[in-house]
Amino acid sequence: MSGKTFYIETFGCQMNVHDSEKVIGTLQARGYRQVETPEDAGLVLYNTCSIRDKAEQKVFSRLQQFKRNGRDKVFGVLGCVAQQEGEKIFDRAPHVSLVAGSASYPRLGEMLVQLEAGNRRVTGLSLDTNETFDTPFTRRDNPHRAYITIIEGCDKSCAYCVVPFTRGPERSRTSESVMAEATGLAKRGFTEIQLLGQNVNSYRDPSPAGWDFAGLIARVAAIPGIRRVRYTTSHPRDFSKSIVDAMDANPVLCDHVHLPVQSGSSKVLRSMDRLYTREDYLRRIEWLKTARRRYSITTDIIVGFPGETERDFEETLDLLDEVQYDSLFSFKYSPRPNTAALSMGDRIPEEEKQRRLVILQEKQRAIQIRRNAQMIGAIREVLVEGRNQALGQWIGRTSCNRTLNFTHPDSGAALTGRYLPVRVTRSGPNSLVGESVTVV
Ligand code: SAH
Ligand code: SF4
Ligand code: F3S
């Protein structure tokens, strides 16, 4: 390996992004230096996602591209495609020497030793684990906002989803370890913390303290120096009233909840095995709407799940009217290996899925235009994330997770990382524009 250098590319959710931060920290602690291009690296790592078929297909074409510029390089595939395809990756891409899923990252050090010793078939594929990947070396990408994993894996079995197969069983970290990490981050100047897990609200402290998710967020939010705490993703079944109460009690817990519904039809939800009905879901939305603060609510929706009728789809559209989401991610159902939905009949044709997706997105766009316009004139505190030189604007994020770009009289000021009040002056479907104000 030439001078112990590595290059890493990451796809997928925030869990993957944060896993890569931990992998990078672990490699650096072992004397590897990160480089910006695969050409310059001795070790080329690819952290993959397999949530939809497109994401998976990309992996193999990218691996072929990597191969073209590397004779004596070592290639590794990490993440969800690695776990899903396992040793088959060695057959399909023989230049690959390491295949490891996230449940094996606690053993990353050992795997590196094997690679360094010249082993060209190194694997980390066991899902049989209670371990979480806690590393003191995590190299953070952002100097103000930090991710903390609180729970790994997933014990649910949604009929469309690969995650239980790619990330293993649910494992919560001890509250002590989460609090130590959060406190350490606050001392180093981080002000925003984002708690991560595929299903954060099923967090259950394995230590005798036994905190639940509501208890954990309340305590993380009380750490001196922490100004914002976010969390993602919540599963509606495990989203309890005590979480809303904890949020109401401390505005450090941001004004935003991402609560993926997937479908507005109880029939579809049942065949997805989501463990809640439309009515159960709407009860949770009601808790948020009648809370002391106004919360932004966002969601994920799948269109074209097997058996979804026009009527079912209309129930989803109707749910959008009822909830008035601030934003949503929408996807066409993609059949995935190992999942229960794979053998379900009544597949929806691709053109029909596409038609439904467009209708859904247009409806949501109109809702967002209206909702964002209602914010004109309001003053919101933003965390400044950077500057857009071309537009002459600073990039800010509100507690309710909106992008609010703004002008500031002192264009030479160093504002990144600061919290500033901004008045909203214009709105679009996906962001807001404003000007910084001095609050007296
Ligand atoms: N744990 C989260 C979801 C994580 S995956 C939850 O339970 O809500 C992120 C999103 O990808 C899901 O919410 C779902 O909308 C989408 N998704 C997952 N599997 C999919 C599939 N097979 N086809 C299309 N979209 C999918
Ligand atoms: Fe997938 Fe369901 Fe687990 Fe979310 S809760 S990760 S959708 S199986
Ligand atoms: Fe993708 Fe794995 Fe995340 S499948 S969405 S990277 S958990």
CSV table of C-alpha atoms and ligand atoms in Angstrom, one decimal:
chain,number,residue,atom,x,y,z
A,1,MET,CA,0.0,0.0,0.0
A,2,SER,CA,1.6,3.2,-1.2
A,3,GLY,CA,2.4,5.4,1.9
A,4,LYS,CA,-0.8,4.4,3.6
A,5,THR,CA,-3.2,6.7,1.9
A,6,PHE,CA,-6.9,6.2,1.5
A,7,TYR,CA,-9.8,7.6,-0.5
A,8,ILE,CA,-13.5,7.1,0.6
A,9,GLU,CA,-16.7,7.8,-1.2
A,10,THR,CA,-20.1,7.6,0.6
A,11,PHE,CA,-23.6,7.0,-0.6
A,12,GLY,CA,-26.9,6.6,1.4
A,13,CYS,CA,-28.4,8.0,4.5
A,14,GLN,CA,-26.9,10.0,7.4
A,15,MET,CA,-26.0,6.8,9.2
A,16,ASN,CA,-23.7,5.9,6.3
A,17,VAL,CA,-22.3,9.4,6.2
A,18,HIS,CA,-21.5,9.2,9.9
A,19,ASP,CA,-20.2,5.6,9.6
A,20,SER,CA,-17.7,7.0,7.1
A,21,GLU,CA,-16.6,9.7,9.6
A,22,LYS,CA,-15.9,6.9,12.1
A,23,VAL,CA,-14.1,4.8,9.5
A,24,ILE,CA,-12.0,7.8,8.5
A,25,GLY,CA,-11.1,8.5,12.2
A,26,THR,CA,-10.1,4.8,12.6
A,27,LEU,CA,-7.9,4.8,9.5
A,28,GLN,CA,-6.2,8.1,10.5
A,29,ALA,CA,-5.5,6.7,14.0
A,30,ARG,CA,-3.7,3.8,12.2
A,31,GLY,CA,-1.5,6.1,10.3
A,32,TYR,CA,-3.5,6.4,7.0
A,33,ARG,CA,-3.7,9.8,5.3
A,34,GLN,CA,-6.9,10.7,3.5
A,35,VAL,CA,-6.6,11.9,-0.1
A,36,GLU,CA,-9.1,13.6,-2.4
A,37,THR,CA,-9.0,11.4,-5.5
A,38,PRO,CA,-9.0,7.6,-5.9
A,39,GLU,CA,-5.9,8.0,-8.2
A,40,ASP,CA,-3.8,9.2,-5.3
A,41,ALA,CA,-4.9,6.5,-2.8
A,42,GLY,CA,-3.5,3.2,-1.9
A,43,LEU,CA,-6.7,2.1,-0.4
A,44,VAL,CA,-10.0,3.0,-2.1
A,45,LEU,CA,-13.1,2.5,0.0
A,46,TYR,CA,-16.7,2.7,-1.2
A,47,ASN,CA,-19.4,3.0,1.5
A,48,THR,CA,-22.6,1.8,-0.3
A,49,CYS,CA,-26.4,2.0,0.0
A,50,SER,CA,-28.9,-0.5,-1.2
A,51,ILE,CA,-32.2,1.0,-0.2
A,52,ARG,CA,-33.4,1.1,-3.8
A,53,ASP,CA,-32.3,-0.8,-6.8
A,54,LYS,CA,-30.8,2.3,-8.5
A,55,ALA,CA,-28.5,2.9,-5.6
A,56,GLU,CA,-27.2,-0.7,-5.8
A,57,GLN,CA,-26.7,-0.6,-9.6
A,58,LYS,CA,-24.5,2.4,-9.2
A,59,VAL,CA,-22.1,0.5,-7.0
A,60,PHE,CA,-21.0,-1.9,-9.6
A,61,SER,CA,-20.6,0.7,-12.3
A,62,ARG,CA,-18.5,2.8,-9.9
A,63,LEU,CA,-16.4,-0.1,-8.9
A,64,GLN,CA,-15.6,-0.7,-12.6
A,65,GLN,CA,-14.6,3.0,-12.9
A,66,PHE,CA,-12.3,2.7,-9.9
A,67,LYS,CA,-10.6,-0.4,-11.4
A,68,ARG,CA,-9.5,1.5,-14.5
A,69,ASN,CA,-7.3,3.7,-12.5
A,70,GLY,CA,-5.7,1.3,-10.1
A,71,ARG,CA,-3.4,-1.6,-10.6
A,72,ASP,CA,-1.7,-1.9,-7.3
A,73,LYS,CA,-4.5,-0.4,-5.2
A,74,VAL,CA,-6.6,-2.2,-2.6
A,75,PHE,CA,-10.3,-1.8,-3.0
A,76,GLY,CA,-12.9,-2.2,-0.3
A,77,VAL,CA,-16.7,-2.2,-0.4
A,78,LEU,CA,-18.4,-1.2,2.9
A,79,GLY,CA,-22.0,-0.6,3.9
A,80,CYS,CA,-25.3,-2.0,2.9
A,81,VAL,CA,-24.5,-3.5,-0.5
A,82,ALA,CA,-21.5,-5.1,1.0
A,83,GLN,CA,-23.6,-6.8,3.7
A,84,GLN,CA,-26.3,-7.7,1.2
A,85,GLU,CA,-24.2,-9.2,-1.6
A,86,GLY,CA,-21.3,-10.5,0.7
A,87,GLU,CA,-18.7,-12.6,-1.0
A,88,LYS,CA,-20.5,-12.5,-4.3
A,89,ILE,CA,-18.9,-9.1,-4.7
A,90,PHE,CA,-15.5,-10.8,-5.1
A,91,ASP,CA,-16.9,-12.7,-8.1
A,92,ARG,CA,-18.5,-9.8,-9.7
A,93,ALA,CA,-15.6,-7.3,-9.0
A,94,PRO,CA,-12.5,-9.4,-8.5
A,95,HIS,CA,-10.3,-6.3,-7.9
A,96,VAL,CA,-12.1,-5.9,-4.5
A,97,SER,CA,-10.2,-7.2,-1.5
A,98,LEU,CA,-12.5,-6.1,1.4
A,99,VAL,CA,-16.2,-6.6,1.8
A,100,ALA,CA,-17.6,-5.4,5.2
A,101,GLY,CA,-21.1,-4.4,6.5
A,102,SER,CA,-21.6,-1.8,9.2
A,103,ALA,CA,-22.2,-4.4,11.9
A,104,SER,CA,-18.6,-5.5,11.5
A,105,TYR,CA,-17.0,-2.1,11.7
A,106,PRO,CA,-16.0,-2.6,15.4
A,107,ARG,CA,-13.5,-5.1,13.9
A,108,LEU,CA,-12.2,-2.7,11.2
A,109,GLY,CA,-8.8,-2.6,12.8
A,110,GLU,CA,-8.4,-6.3,12.5
A,111,MET,CA,-9.6,-6.3,8.9
A,112,LEU,CA,-7.0,-3.6,8.1
A,113,VAL,CA,-4.2,-5.7,9.6
A,114,GLN,CA,-5.3,-8.6,7.3
A,115,LEU,CA,-5.3,-6.3,4.3
A,116,GLU,CA,-1.8,-5.0,5.2
A,117,ALA,CA,-0.6,-8.6,5.5
A,118,GLY,CA,-1.6,-9.1,1.8
A,119,ASN,CA,-4.9,-11.0,2.3
A,120,ARG,CA,-7.0,-10.3,-0.7
A,121,ARG,CA,-10.3,-11.8,0.5
A,122,VAL,CA,-11.1,-10.0,3.7
A,123,THR,CA,-14.7,-10.0,4.9
A,124,GLY,CA,-16.7,-8.6,7.8
A,125,LEU,CA,-20.2,-10.0,7.2
A,126,SER,CA,-21.5,-11.4,10.5
A,127,LEU,CA,-24.8,-9.8,11.7
A,128,ASP,CA,-24.7,-11.8,14.9
A,129,THR,CA,-23.6,-8.9,17.1
A,130,ASN,CA,-24.5,-6.9,20.2
A,131,GLU,CA,-21.8,-4.4,19.5
A,132,THR,CA,-22.1,-0.8,18.4
A,133,PHE,CA,-19.3,1.0,16.5
A,134,ASP,CA,-18.2,3.6,19.2
A,135,THR,CA,-14.9,5.1,18.2
A,136,PRO,CA,-13.1,7.9,20.0
A,137,PHE,CA,-11.4,8.8,16.7
A,138,THR,CA,-14.4,9.9,14.7
A,139,ARG,CA,-13.3,12.6,12.2
A,140,ARG,CA,-16.2,15.2,12.0
A,141,ASP,CA,-16.9,16.8,8.7
A,142,ASN,CA,-18.6,19.9,10.1
A,143,PRO,CA,-17.1,22.0,13.0
A,144,HIS,CA,-20.4,23.1,14.4
A,145,ARG,CA,-22.9,20.2,13.9
A,146,ALA,CA,-22.1,16.6,14.9
A,147,TYR,CA,-23.8,13.3,14.4
A,148,ILE,CA,-24.0,10.8,17.3
A,149,THR,CA,-25.3,7.3,16.7
A,150,ILE,CA,-27.6,6.2,19.5
A,151,ILE,CA,-29.0,3.0,18.1
A,152,GLU,CA,-27.9,0.8,15.3
A,153,GLY,CA,-29.7,-1.8,13.2
A,154,CYS,CA,-33.5,-2.4,13.0
A,155,ASP,CA,-35.8,-5.0,14.5
A,156,LYS,CA,-38.8,-4.1,12.5
A,157,SER,CA,-39.7,-6.0,9.3
A,158,CYS,CA,-41.3,-3.5,6.9
A,159,ALA,CA,-42.1,-5.6,3.8
A,160,TYR,CA,-40.2,-3.4,1.4
A,161,CYS,CA,-37.0,-2.7,3.4
A,162,VAL,CA,-33.5,-4.1,3.2
A,163,VAL,CA,-32.2,-2.4,6.4
A,164,PRO,CA,-32.9,-5.3,8.8
A,165,PHE,CA,-30.8,-7.4,6.5
A,166,THR,CA,-28.0,-4.9,5.9
A,167,ARG,CA,-27.6,-3.4,9.4
A,168,GLY,CA,-28.4,-6.2,11.7
A,169,PRO,CA,-30.4,-6.4,14.9
A,170,GLU,CA,-31.3,-3.3,16.9
A,171,ARG,CA,-28.5,-2.3,19.4
A,172,SER,CA,-28.8,0.8,21.6
A,173,ARG,CA,-25.7,2.4,23.0
A,174,THR,CA,-25.5,3.0,26.7
A,175,SER,CA,-26.7,6.4,27.8
A,176,GLU,CA,-23.3,6.9,29.5
A,177,SER,CA,-21.5,6.6,26.3
A,178,VAL,CA,-23.9,8.8,24.4
A,179,MET,CA,-23.7,11.5,27.1
A,180,ALA,CA,-19.9,11.3,27.2
A,181,GLU,CA,-19.7,11.8,23.5
A,182,ALA,CA,-22.2,14.7,23.5
A,183,THR,CA,-20.5,16.4,26.5
A,184,GLY,CA,-17.1,16.0,24.8
A,185,LEU,CA,-18.5,17.6,21.6
A,186,ALA,CA,-19.9,20.5,23.5
A,187,LYS,CA,-16.6,21.1,25.2
A,188,ARG,CA,-14.9,21.1,21.7
A,189,GLY,CA,-17.3,23.9,20.5
A,190,PHE,CA,-19.9,21.9,18.7
A,191,THR,CA,-23.3,23.5,19.2
A,192,GLU,CA,-25.7,21.3,17.3
A,193,ILE,CA,-26.1,17.5,17.8
A,194,GLN,CA,-28.0,15.2,15.6
A,195,LEU,CA,-28.9,11.9,17.1
A,196,LEU,CA,-29.0,9.1,14.6
A,197,GLY,CA,-30.6,5.7,14.2
A,198,GLN,CA,-32.9,3.9,11.7
A,199,ASN,CA,-35.5,4.0,14.4
A,200,VAL,CA,-34.3,6.4,17.2
A,201,ASN,CA,-37.5,6.3,19.3
A,202,SER,CA,-37.1,2.6,20.0
A,203,TYR,CA,-33.9,3.6,21.9
A,204,ARG,CA,-33.6,1.8,25.2
A,205,ASP,CA,-30.6,2.4,27.4
A,206,PRO,CA,-29.1,-1.0,28.0
A,207,SER,CA,-27.4,0.1,31.2
A,208,PRO,CA,-29.3,0.0,34.6
A,209,ALA,CA,-30.3,3.7,34.2
A,210,GLY,CA,-32.7,2.4,31.5
A,211,TRP,CA,-33.5,5.8,29.9
A,212,ASP,CA,-36.0,5.7,27.0
A,213,PHE,CA,-35.7,8.0,24.0
A,214,ALA,CA,-37.6,10.9,25.6
A,215,GLY,CA,-35.3,10.7,28.7
A,216,LEU,CA,-32.2,10.7,26.5
A,217,ILE,CA,-33.1,13.7,24.3
A,218,ALA,CA,-34.1,15.7,27.4
A,219,ARG,CA,-30.6,15.1,29.0
A,220,VAL,CA,-28.6,15.7,25.8
A,221,ALA,CA,-30.5,19.0,25.3
A,222,ALA,CA,-29.5,20.0,28.9
A,223,ILE,CA,-25.8,19.8,28.2
A,224,PRO,CA,-24.2,23.3,28.6
A,225,GLY,CA,-23.1,24.7,25.3
A,226,ILE,CA,-25.5,22.6,23.2
A,227,ARG,CA,-27.9,24.9,21.4
A,228,ARG,CA,-29.7,22.6,19.0
A,229,VAL,CA,-30.6,18.9,19.2
A,230,ARG,CA,-32.2,17.1,16.2
A,231,TYR,CA,-32.9,13.4,15.7
A,232,THR,CA,-33.7,11.1,12.8
A,233,THR,CA,-35.4,8.8,12.0
A,234,SER,CA,-38.6,8.3,14.0
A,235,HIS,CA,-40.9,5.3,13.5
A,236,PRO,CA,-44.5,6.4,14.0
A,237,ARG,CA,-45.3,3.2,16.1
A,238,ASP,CA,-42.7,4.1,18.7
A,239,PHE,CA,-43.3,7.9,18.7
A,240,SER,CA,-44.7,8.5,22.1
A,241,LYS,CA,-46.4,11.5,23.6
A,242,SER,CA,-43.5,11.8,26.1
A,243,ILE,CA,-41.3,12.7,23.2
A,244,VAL,CA,-43.5,15.7,22.4
A,245,ASP,CA,-43.6,16.7,26.1
A,246,ALA,CA,-39.8,16.5,26.2
A,247,MET,CA,-39.6,18.8,23.2
A,248,ASP,CA,-42.1,21.2,24.5
A,249,ALA,CA,-40.1,21.5,27.7
A,250,ASN,CA,-36.8,22.6,26.1
A,251,PRO,CA,-36.5,24.6,22.8
A,252,VAL,CA,-33.0,23.3,22.4
A,253,LEU,CA,-34.9,20.3,21.0
A,254,CYS,CA,-35.5,21.6,17.5
A,255,ASP,CA,-38.9,22.5,16.1
A,256,HIS,CA,-38.9,19.6,13.6
A,257,VAL,CA,-40.0,16.0,13.5
A,258,HIS,CA,-39.4,13.7,10.6
A,259,LEU,CA,-42.1,11.1,10.9
A,260,PRO,CA,-42.2,8.8,7.8
A,261,VAL,CA,-45.7,7.6,7.0
A,262,GLN,CA,-45.0,5.7,3.8
A,263,SER,CA,-48.7,5.6,2.8
A,264,GLY,CA,-52.0,7.2,3.8
A,265,SER,CA,-54.0,4.0,3.4
A,266,SER,CA,-54.4,1.7,6.4
A,267,LYS,CA,-54.7,-1.3,4.0
A,268,VAL,CA,-51.3,-0.5,2.4
A,269,LEU,CA,-49.7,0.2,5.8
A,270,ARG,CA,-50.9,-3.3,6.9
A,271,SER,CA,-49.4,-5.0,3.9
A,272,MET,CA,-46.2,-3.0,4.4
A,273,ASP,CA,-46.2,-4.3,8.0
A,274,ARG,CA,-45.7,-0.8,9.4
A,275,LEU,CA,-47.5,-1.6,12.7
A,276,TYR,CA,-49.8,1.5,12.7
A,277,THR,CA,-52.9,2.6,10.9
A,278,ARG,CA,-53.7,6.0,9.3
A,279,GLU,CA,-55.6,6.9,12.4
A,280,ASP,CA,-52.7,5.9,14.8
A,281,TYR,CA,-50.5,8.1,12.7
A,282,LEU,CA,-52.9,11.0,12.7
A,283,ARG,CA,-53.1,10.8,16.5
A,284,ARG,CA,-49.4,11.5,16.6
A,285,ILE,CA,-49.7,14.4,14.2
A,286,GLU,CA,-52.4,15.8,16.5
A,287,TRP,CA,-50.0,15.7,19.5
A,288,LEU,CA,-47.6,17.7,17.5
A,289,LYS,CA,-50.2,20.2,16.2
A,290,THR,CA,-51.6,20.8,19.7
A,291,ALA,CA,-48.2,21.1,21.3
A,292,ARG,CA,-47.0,24.3,22.9
A,293,ARG,CA,-44.6,25.1,20.0
A,294,ARG,CA,-45.2,24.9,16.3
A,295,TYR,CA,-43.3,22.0,14.9
A,296,SER,CA,-42.3,21.4,11.3
A,297,ILE,CA,-43.4,17.9,10.2
A,298,THR,CA,-41.8,16.1,7.3
A,299,THR,CA,-42.2,12.5,6.0
A,300,ASP,CA,-41.2,9.8,3.6
A,301,ILE,CA,-43.7,8.3,1.1
A,302,ILE,CA,-43.5,5.3,-1.1
A,303,VAL,CA,-45.9,5.2,-4.1
A,304,GLY,CA,-46.7,2.0,-6.1
A,305,PHE,CA,-46.3,-0.6,-3.3
A,306,PRO,CA,-47.7,-3.9,-4.6
A,307,GLY,CA,-51.5,-3.8,-4.4
A,308,GLU,CA,-51.8,0.0,-4.0
A,309,THR,CA,-55.0,0.9,-5.8
A,310,GLU,CA,-55.9,4.3,-7.2
A,311,ARG,CA,-58.2,4.7,-4.1
A,312,ASP,CA,-55.2,3.9,-1.7
A,313,PHE,CA,-53.1,6.5,-3.5
A,314,GLU,CA,-55.9,9.1,-3.2
A,315,GLU,CA,-55.8,8.4,0.6
A,316,THR,CA,-52.1,9.3,0.5
A,317,LEU,CA,-52.9,12.6,-1.4
A,318,ASP,CA,-55.7,13.3,1.1
A,319,LEU,CA,-53.2,12.8,4.0
A,320,LEU,CA,-51.0,15.4,2.5
A,321,ASP,CA,-53.9,17.9,2.6
A,322,GLU,CA,-54.7,16.9,6.2
A,323,VAL,CA,-51.2,17.0,7.7
A,324,GLN,CA,-49.8,19.9,5.6
A,325,TYR,CA,-46.2,18.6,5.6
A,326,ASP,CA,-43.4,21.1,5.5
A,327,SER,CA,-41.4,18.8,3.2
A,328,LEU,CA,-41.3,15.2,2.1
A,329,PHE,CA,-39.2,12.6,0.4
A,330,SER,CA,-41.1,10.5,-2.1
A,331,PHE,CA,-40.0,7.3,-3.8
A,332,LYS,CA,-41.3,4.8,-6.3
A,333,TYR,CA,-41.5,1.3,-4.7
A,334,SER,CA,-38.3,-0.6,-5.6
A,335,PRO,CA,-38.3,-4.4,-5.1
A,336,ARG,CA,-35.4,-5.4,-2.9
A,337,PRO,CA,-33.7,-8.8,-2.3
A,338,ASN,CA,-34.7,-10.8,0.8
A,339,THR,CA,-37.8,-8.7,1.5
A,340,ALA,CA,-41.4,-9.9,2.0
A,341,ALA,CA,-42.8,-7.7,-0.6
A,342,LEU,CA,-40.8,-9.4,-3.3
A,343,SER,CA,-43.2,-12.2,-3.5
A,344,MET,CA,-46.4,-10.1,-3.3
A,345,GLY,CA,-48.6,-10.1,-6.4
A,346,ASP,CA,-50.3,-7.1,-7.9
A,347,ARG,CA,-47.2,-5.2,-9.0
A,348,ILE,CA,-47.8,-1.6,-10.1
A,349,PRO,CA,-46.4,-0.9,-13.6
A,350,GLU,CA,-43.4,1.5,-13.7
A,351,GLU,CA,-45.3,4.1,-15.7
A,352,GLU,CA,-48.1,4.1,-13.2
A,353,LYS,CA,-45.6,4.5,-10.3
A,354,GLN,CA,-44.1,7.4,-12.1
A,355,ARG,CA,-47.5,9.0,-12.7
A,356,ARG,CA,-48.4,8.8,-9.0
A,357,LEU,CA,-45.0,10.1,-8.0
A,358,VAL,CA,-45.4,13.2,-10.2
A,359,ILE,CA,-48.9,13.9,-8.9
A,360,LEU,CA,-47.7,13.5,-5.3
A,361,GLN,CA,-44.8,15.8,-5.8
A,362,GLU,CA,-46.8,18.5,-7.5
A,363,LYS,CA,-49.3,18.5,-4.7
A,364,GLN,CA,-46.6,18.8,-2.1
A,365,ARG,CA,-44.9,21.5,-4.0
A,366,ALA,CA,-48.1,23.6,-3.9
A,367,ILE,CA,-48.4,23.0,-0.1
A,368,GLN,CA,-44.8,24.0,0.4
A,369,ILE,CA,-45.1,27.2,-1.6
A,370,ARG,CA,-48.1,28.1,0.5
A,371,ARG,CA,-46.5,27.2,3.9
A,372,ASN,CA,-43.2,28.9,3.1
A,373,ALA,CA,-45.0,32.1,2.0
A,374,GLN,CA,-46.7,32.2,5.4
A,375,MET,CA,-43.3,32.7,6.9
A,376,ILE,CA,-42.7,36.0,5.2
A,377,GLY,CA,-42.2,38.7,7.8
A,378,ALA,CA,-41.3,36.2,10.6
A,379,ILE,CA,-38.0,36.4,12.4
A,380,ARG,CA,-36.2,33.1,12.9
A,381,GLU,CA,-32.8,32.2,14.5
A,382,VAL,CA,-30.5,30.5,12.0
A,383,LEU,CA,-27.3,28.6,12.4
A,384,VAL,CA,-25.0,30.0,9.7
A,385,GLU,CA,-23.7,27.1,7.6
A,386,GLY,CA,-21.6,29.0,5.1
A,387,ARG,CA,-21.7,31.6,2.3
A,388,ASN,CA,-23.0,31.4,-1.2
A,389,GLN,CA,-20.5,33.8,-2.9
A,390,ALA,CA,-22.4,33.8,-6.3
A,391,LEU,CA,-25.6,35.0,-4.7
A,392,GLY,CA,-23.9,37.2,-2.1
A,393,GLN,CA,-25.9,35.5,0.6
A,394,TRP,CA,-25.1,33.6,3.8
A,395,ILE,CA,-26.6,30.1,4.1
A,396,GLY,CA,-28.6,29.6,7.3
A,397,ARG,CA,-30.7,26.8,8.8
A,398,THR,CA,-33.7,27.4,11.1
A,399,SER,CA,-34.6,25.2,14.0
A,400,CYS,CA,-37.5,24.0,11.9
A,401,ASN,CA,-34.9,22.7,9.4
A,402,ARG,CA,-35.6,25.2,6.6
A,403,THR,CA,-32.8,26.7,4.6
A,404,LEU,CA,-33.0,30.5,5.1
A,405,ASN,CA,-30.4,32.3,3.0
A,406,PHE,CA,-29.8,35.9,4.1
A,407,THR,CA,-27.9,39.1,3.5
A,408,HIS,CA,-25.9,40.8,6.2
A,409,PRO,CA,-24.6,44.4,6.1
A,410,ASP,CA,-21.0,43.3,6.9
A,411,SER,CA,-20.1,41.0,3.9
A,412,GLY,CA,-16.6,40.5,5.3
A,413,ALA,CA,-17.8,39.1,8.6
A,414,ALA,CA,-17.0,35.6,9.7
A,415,LEU,CA,-20.5,34.4,10.4
A,416,THR,CA,-20.2,30.6,9.8
A,417,GLY,CA,-21.1,28.7,13.0
A,418,ARG,CA,-22.9,31.7,14.6
A,419,TYR,CA,-26.6,31.9,15.5
A,420,LEU,CA,-28.3,35.0,14.2
A,421,PRO,CA,-31.9,36.4,14.0
A,422,VAL,CA,-33.0,36.7,10.4
A,423,ARG,CA,-36.2,38.2,9.0
A,424,VAL,CA,-37.8,36.3,6.1
A,425,THR,CA,-38.4,38.5,3.1
A,426,ARG,CA,-39.0,36.0,0.2
A,427,SER,CA,-40.1,32.4,-0.1
A,428,GLY,CA,-39.9,29.6,-2.6
A,429,PRO,CA,-41.0,25.9,-2.6
A,430,ASN,CA,-37.8,24.7,-1.0
A,431,SER,CA,-36.2,27.6,0.8
A,432,LEU,CA,-36.5,31.1,2.2
A,433,VAL,CA,-34.6,34.3,1.8
A,434,GLY,CA,-34.2,37.0,4.4
A,435,GLU,CA,-32.0,39.7,6.0
A,436,SER,CA,-30.2,39.6,9.3
A,437,VAL,CA,-31.8,41.8,11.9
A,438,THR,CA,-30.7,43.3,15.2
A,439,VAL,CA,-33.1,42.3,17.9
A,440,VAL,CA,-33.5,44.8,20.7
B,1,SAH,N1,-36.1,3.7,9.3
B,1,SAH,C1,-36.9,4.6,8.5
B,1,SAH,C2,-36.6,4.5,7.0
B,1,SAH,C3,-35.3,4.4,6.5
B,1,SAH,S1,-35.1,4.2,4.8
B,1,SAH,C4,-38.4,4.4,8.8
B,1,SAH,O1,-38.8,3.4,9.2
B,1,SAH,O2,-39.1,5.3,8.5
B,1,SAH,C5,-35.6,5.7,4.2
B,1,SAH,C6,-36.8,5.7,3.3
B,1,SAH,O3,-36.6,5.0,2.1
B,1,SAH,C7,-38.0,5.0,3.9
B,1,SAH,O4,-38.7,5.8,4.8
B,1,SAH,C8,-38.8,4.7,2.6
B,1,SAH,O5,-39.7,5.8,2.3
B,1,SAH,C9,-37.8,4.6,1.6
B,1,SAH,N2,-37.6,3.2,1.1
B,1,SAH,C10,-37.2,2.1,1.9
B,1,SAH,N3,-37.2,1.0,1.2
B,1,SAH,C11,-37.7,1.3,0.0
B,1,SAH,C12,-38.0,0.6,-1.2
B,1,SAH,N4,-37.8,-0.8,-1.3
B,1,SAH,N5,-38.5,1.2,-2.3
B,1,SAH,C13,-38.8,2.5,-2.2
B,1,SAH,N6,-38.5,3.3,-1.2
B,1,SAH,C14,-38.0,2.7,-0.1
B,2,SF4,FE1,-36.7,-0.3,7.2
B,2,SF4,FE2,-39.0,-0.4,8.6
B,2,SF4,FE3,-36.6,-0.7,9.9
B,2,SF4,FE4,-37.4,1.7,8.9
B,2,SF4,S1,-38.4,0.6,10.5
B,2,SF4,S2,-35.4,0.7,8.7
B,2,SF4,S3,-38.4,1.1,7.0
B,2,SF4,S4,-37.5,-2.1,8.4
B,3,F3S,FE1,-29.0,3.0,2.4
B,3,F3S,FE2,-28.2,1.4,4.3
B,3,F3S,FE3,-28.9,3.9,4.9
B,3,F3S,S1,-29.5,0.9,2.6
B,3,F3S,S2,-30.4,4.3,3.4
B,3,F3S,S3,-27.2,3.3,3.6
B,3,F3S,S4,-29.1,2.0,6.1
